XYZ file of C-alpha atoms in Angstrom:
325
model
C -33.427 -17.033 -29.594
C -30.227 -18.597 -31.854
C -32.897 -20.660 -33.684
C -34.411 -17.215 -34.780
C -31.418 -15.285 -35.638
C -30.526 -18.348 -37.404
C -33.650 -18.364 -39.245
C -33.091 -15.026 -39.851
C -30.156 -14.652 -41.894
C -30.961 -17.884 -43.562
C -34.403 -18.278 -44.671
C -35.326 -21.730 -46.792
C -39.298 -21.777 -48.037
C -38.412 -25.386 -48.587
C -36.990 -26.076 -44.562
C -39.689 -28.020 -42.032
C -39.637 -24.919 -40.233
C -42.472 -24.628 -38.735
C -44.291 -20.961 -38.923
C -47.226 -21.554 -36.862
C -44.416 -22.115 -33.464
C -41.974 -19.598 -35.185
C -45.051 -17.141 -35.531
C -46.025 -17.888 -31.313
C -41.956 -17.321 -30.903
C -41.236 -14.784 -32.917
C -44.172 -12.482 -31.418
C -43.060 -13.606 -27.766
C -39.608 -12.250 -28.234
C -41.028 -8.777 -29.533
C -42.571 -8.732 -25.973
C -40.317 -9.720 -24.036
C -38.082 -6.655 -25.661
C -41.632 -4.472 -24.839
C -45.275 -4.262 -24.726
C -46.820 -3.710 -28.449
C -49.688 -3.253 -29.658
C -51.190 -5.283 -32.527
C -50.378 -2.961 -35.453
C -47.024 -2.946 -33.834
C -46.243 -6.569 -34.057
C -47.765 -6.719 -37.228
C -45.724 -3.985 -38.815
C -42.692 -6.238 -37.052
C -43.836 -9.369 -38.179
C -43.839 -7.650 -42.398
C -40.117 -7.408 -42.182
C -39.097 -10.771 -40.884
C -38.135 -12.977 -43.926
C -39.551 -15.911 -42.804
C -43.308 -14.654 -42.082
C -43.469 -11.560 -44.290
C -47.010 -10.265 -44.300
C -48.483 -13.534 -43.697
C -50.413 -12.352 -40.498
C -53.563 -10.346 -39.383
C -55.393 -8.889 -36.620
C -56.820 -12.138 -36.074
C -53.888 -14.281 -35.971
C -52.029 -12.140 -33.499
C -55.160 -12.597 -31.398
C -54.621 -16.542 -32.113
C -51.066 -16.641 -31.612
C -51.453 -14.283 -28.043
C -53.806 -16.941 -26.620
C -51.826 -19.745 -27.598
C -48.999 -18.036 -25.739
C -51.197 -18.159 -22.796
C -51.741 -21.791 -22.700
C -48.494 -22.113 -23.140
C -48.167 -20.476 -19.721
C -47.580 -17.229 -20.610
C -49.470 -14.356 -18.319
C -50.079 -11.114 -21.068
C -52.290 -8.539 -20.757
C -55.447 -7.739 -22.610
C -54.990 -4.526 -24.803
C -56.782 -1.306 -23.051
C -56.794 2.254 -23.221
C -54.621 3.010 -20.241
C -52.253 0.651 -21.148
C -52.069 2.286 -24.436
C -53.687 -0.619 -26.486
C -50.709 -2.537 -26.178
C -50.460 -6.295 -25.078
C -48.018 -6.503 -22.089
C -46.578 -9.477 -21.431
C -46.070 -9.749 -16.970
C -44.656 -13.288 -17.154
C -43.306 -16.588 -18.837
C -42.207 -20.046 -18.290
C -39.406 -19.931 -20.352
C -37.109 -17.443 -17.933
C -34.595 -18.722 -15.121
C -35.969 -18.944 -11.764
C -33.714 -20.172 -8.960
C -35.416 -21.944 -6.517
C -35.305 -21.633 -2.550
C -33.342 -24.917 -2.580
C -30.719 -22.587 -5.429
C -30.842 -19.754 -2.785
C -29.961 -21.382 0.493
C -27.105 -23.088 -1.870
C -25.897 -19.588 -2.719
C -26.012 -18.296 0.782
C -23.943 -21.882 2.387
C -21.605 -20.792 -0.498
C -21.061 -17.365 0.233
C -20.779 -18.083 4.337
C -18.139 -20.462 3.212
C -16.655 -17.951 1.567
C -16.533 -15.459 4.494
C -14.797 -17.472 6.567
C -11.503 -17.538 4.328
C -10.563 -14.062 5.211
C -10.438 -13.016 1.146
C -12.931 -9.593 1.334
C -12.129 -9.089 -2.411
C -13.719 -12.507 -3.596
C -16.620 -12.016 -1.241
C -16.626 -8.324 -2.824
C -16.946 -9.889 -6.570
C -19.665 -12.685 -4.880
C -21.915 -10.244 -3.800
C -21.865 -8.195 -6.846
C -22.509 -11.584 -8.446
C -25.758 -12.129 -6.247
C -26.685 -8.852 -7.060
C -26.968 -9.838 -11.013
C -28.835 -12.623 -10.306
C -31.237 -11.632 -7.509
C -34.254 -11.044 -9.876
C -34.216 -14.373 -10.684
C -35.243 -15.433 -6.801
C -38.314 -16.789 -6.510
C -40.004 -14.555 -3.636
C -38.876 -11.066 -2.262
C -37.415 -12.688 0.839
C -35.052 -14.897 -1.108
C -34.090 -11.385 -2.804
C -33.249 -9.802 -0.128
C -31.142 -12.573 0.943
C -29.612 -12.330 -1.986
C -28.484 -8.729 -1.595
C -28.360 -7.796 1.905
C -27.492 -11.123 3.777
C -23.688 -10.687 3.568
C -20.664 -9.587 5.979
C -20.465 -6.041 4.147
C -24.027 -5.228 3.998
C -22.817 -1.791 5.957
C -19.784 -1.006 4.391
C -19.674 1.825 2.177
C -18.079 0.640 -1.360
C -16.808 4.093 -2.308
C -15.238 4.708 1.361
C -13.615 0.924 1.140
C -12.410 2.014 -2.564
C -10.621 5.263 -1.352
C -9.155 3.261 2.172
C -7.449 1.192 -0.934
C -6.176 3.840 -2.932
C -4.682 5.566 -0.441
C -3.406 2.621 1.599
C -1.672 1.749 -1.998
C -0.400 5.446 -1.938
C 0.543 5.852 1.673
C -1.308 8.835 2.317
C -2.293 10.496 5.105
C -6.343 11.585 5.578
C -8.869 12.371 7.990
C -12.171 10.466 8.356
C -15.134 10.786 10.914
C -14.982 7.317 12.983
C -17.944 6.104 15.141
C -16.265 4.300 17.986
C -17.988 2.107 20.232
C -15.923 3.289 22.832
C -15.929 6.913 22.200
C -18.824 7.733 20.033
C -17.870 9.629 16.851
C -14.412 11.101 16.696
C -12.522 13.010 13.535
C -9.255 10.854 12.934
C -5.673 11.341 11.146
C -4.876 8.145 10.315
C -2.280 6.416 7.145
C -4.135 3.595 6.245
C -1.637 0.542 5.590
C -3.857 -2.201 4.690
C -7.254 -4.080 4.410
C -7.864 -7.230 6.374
C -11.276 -9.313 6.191
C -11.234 -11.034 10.153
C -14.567 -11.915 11.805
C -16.923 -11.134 9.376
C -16.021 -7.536 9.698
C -13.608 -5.336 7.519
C -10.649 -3.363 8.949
C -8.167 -0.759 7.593
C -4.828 -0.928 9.483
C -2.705 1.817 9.956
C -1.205 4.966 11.858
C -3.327 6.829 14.374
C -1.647 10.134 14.734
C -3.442 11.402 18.093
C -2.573 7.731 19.849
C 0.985 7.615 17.929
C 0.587 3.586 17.627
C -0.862 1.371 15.058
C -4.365 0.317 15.238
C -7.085 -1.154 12.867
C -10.931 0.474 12.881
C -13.979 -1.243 11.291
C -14.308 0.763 7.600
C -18.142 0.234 8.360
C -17.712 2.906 11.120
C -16.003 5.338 8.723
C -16.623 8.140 6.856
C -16.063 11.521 5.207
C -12.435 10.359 3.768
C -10.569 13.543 3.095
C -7.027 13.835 1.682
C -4.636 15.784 3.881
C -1.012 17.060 2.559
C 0.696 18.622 5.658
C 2.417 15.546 6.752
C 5.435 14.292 5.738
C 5.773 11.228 3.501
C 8.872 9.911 4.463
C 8.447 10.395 8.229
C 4.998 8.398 7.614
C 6.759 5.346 6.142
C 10.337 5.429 8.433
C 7.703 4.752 11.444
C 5.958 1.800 9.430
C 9.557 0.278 9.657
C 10.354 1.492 12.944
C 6.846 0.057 14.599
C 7.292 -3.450 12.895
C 7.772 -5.956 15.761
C 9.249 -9.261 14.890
C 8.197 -12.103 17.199
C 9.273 -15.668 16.735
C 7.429 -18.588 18.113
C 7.069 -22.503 17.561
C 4.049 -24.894 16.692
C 3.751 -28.414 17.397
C 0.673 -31.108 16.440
C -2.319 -30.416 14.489
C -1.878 -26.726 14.347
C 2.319 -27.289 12.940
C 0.426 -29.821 10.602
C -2.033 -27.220 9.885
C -0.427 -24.156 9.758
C 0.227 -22.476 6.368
C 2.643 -19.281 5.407
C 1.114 -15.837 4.967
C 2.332 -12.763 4.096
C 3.657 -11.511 7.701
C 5.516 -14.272 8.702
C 8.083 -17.049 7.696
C 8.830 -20.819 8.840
C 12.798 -20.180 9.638
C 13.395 -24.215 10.219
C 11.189 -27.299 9.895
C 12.242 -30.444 11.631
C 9.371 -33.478 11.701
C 11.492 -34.963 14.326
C 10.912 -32.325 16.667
C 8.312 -31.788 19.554
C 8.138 -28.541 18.207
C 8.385 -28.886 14.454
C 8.051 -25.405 13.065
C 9.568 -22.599 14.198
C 7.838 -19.169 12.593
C 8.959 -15.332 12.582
C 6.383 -13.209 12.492
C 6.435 -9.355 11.697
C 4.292 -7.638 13.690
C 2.662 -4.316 14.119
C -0.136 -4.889 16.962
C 0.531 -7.490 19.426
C -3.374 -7.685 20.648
C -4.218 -8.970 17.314
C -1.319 -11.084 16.703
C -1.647 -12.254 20.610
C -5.114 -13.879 19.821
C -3.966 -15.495 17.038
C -0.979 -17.343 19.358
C -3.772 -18.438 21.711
C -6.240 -20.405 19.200
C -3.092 -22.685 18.904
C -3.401 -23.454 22.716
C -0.597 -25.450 24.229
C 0.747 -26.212 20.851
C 2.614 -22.642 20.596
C 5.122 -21.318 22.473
C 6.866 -17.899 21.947
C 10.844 -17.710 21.541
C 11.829 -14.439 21.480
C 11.745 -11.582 22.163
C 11.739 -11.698 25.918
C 8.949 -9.119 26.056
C 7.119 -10.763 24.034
C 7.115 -13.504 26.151
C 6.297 -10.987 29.146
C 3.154 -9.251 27.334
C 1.661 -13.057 26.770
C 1.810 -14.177 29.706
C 0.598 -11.249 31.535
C -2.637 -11.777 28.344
C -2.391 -15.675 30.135
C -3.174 -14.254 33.861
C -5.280 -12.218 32.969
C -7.697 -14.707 31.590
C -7.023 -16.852 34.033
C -8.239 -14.120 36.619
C -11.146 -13.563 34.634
C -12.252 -16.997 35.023
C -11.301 -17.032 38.840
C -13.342 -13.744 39.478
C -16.263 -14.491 37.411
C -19.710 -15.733 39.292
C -21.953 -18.337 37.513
């Protein structure tokens, strides 16, 4: 294609440019841009300044078969196409290949498992570019629907976002799995990507605690003003737990700083050589995270903290206890 703008603006009768190929590419760009019929392309081919009128009926008929050994698949010219050649296919576009796809999808799982919904937002709307260059329908649909937010609605997520940002109070229809769909006021806080599922945390105003609900399960997002603003973000402060705990081994060695939380001392020579505060607004959550460390954490404070875990502790031990195999 540069070659022929190239051409284009520079024409030399006394270049090696050959016009026999430049004729065969010059009329295979006109149909890749649409199907034409003869007097079309020849009508085309009298204003290019490097072919002029040098071409007839009979030469486009030349230059169209060549195409096709070439490996191009066009049409014959008929009355319901409108006389026009059409050209269906070419060897000259980009075509991944099922070994490109499954590469795409390893890339994208990867992905999923950092926890970062926006990159995995701008992947998929990558793939989504690109999937009619997949060999096969199947590798399409991989392409497009194979992804953690297949079922989330992009124009719900966008308003969660916007009003999360905003601190505003609305009112969305939520299909629990527990029980079934339910209208809910609710401040949405934030926007967290955990388990290949996307959650909006916030204020539930029926339950009065914090929670987080699957955005796939909302909609209906409407704005509601009778609530006041300051009251809304005084309880965000009030309902912010702070829980400090210790790591030792691989997950100390491991562990890395987010957002919530803080390393308050770091001593190598320690059993125990990091000792985190974490702010907290729901304990389950932040409870399951404490026991994928194992017996490398142990909670310092506060002394309910301590209480709530290891009731979680006896719990699972009872579960185990109780349970028939």
């Amino acid at each position: 294609m540069s070659a022929f703008k190239l051409a284009k603006k520079s024409p030399n009768a006394e270049n090696n440019l050959s016009k026999t190929g430049y004729r065969a590419l010059f009329l295979l760009f006109k149909l890749i841009e649409a199907p034409r019929t003869a007097e079309e392309l020849i009508n085309l081919v009298s204003v290019d300044p490097i072919l002029k009128n040098d071409i007839s009926k009979d030469t486009i008929t030349l230059t169209i078969n060549t195409l096709r050994k070439a490996g191009c698949v066009i049409t014959r010219p008929t009355w319901k196409s409108g006389c026009k050649y059409i050209l269906k296919s070419h060897p000259f576009s980009t075509k991944l290949s099922q070994e490109n796809i499954n590469t795409l999808q390893i890339l994208r799982d990867s992905i999923s498992t950092l926890g970062d919904w926006q990159l995995l937002l701008q992947i998929n709307k990558f793939y989504e570019k690109i999937a009619h260059l997949a060999p096969d329908t199947e590798s399409k649909d991989l392409l497009l629907y194979k992804h953690a937010l297949k079922n989330v609605d992009y124009q719900i997520l966008n308003e969660l976002v916007l009003y999360s940002q905003l601190k505003k109070t609305i009112n969305f229809c939520y299909d629990s799995p527990k029980h079934g769909v339910e209208d809910i006021d609710f401040i949405p806080e934030k926007i967290t990507f955990e388990n290949e599922k996307l959650y909006v945390w916030g204020y539930h105003i029926k339950y009065d605690k914090v929670c987080f609900l699957r955005v796939d399960k909302i909609s209906h997002i409407c704005l509601l003003t009778d609530i006041n603003i300051k009251k809304q973000c005084k309880f965000f402060e009030e309902n912010t737990n702070c829980i400090t705990y210790k790591l030792k081994g691989y997950s100390a060695t491991m562990y890395s700083e987010n957002n919530n939380e803080i390393i308050v001392c770091s001593d190598s020579k320690k059993e125990y050589s990091l000792t985190i505060k974490a702010y907290i607004k729901n304990r389950f959550n932040f409870f399951q995270r404490l026991l994928s460390y194992g017996t490398d954490c142990v909670i310092i404070s506060p002394e309910s903290a301590k209480t709530d875990f290891l009731q979680v502790l006896k719990n699972i031990k009872e579960g185990y206890q109780n349970e028939e195999y």
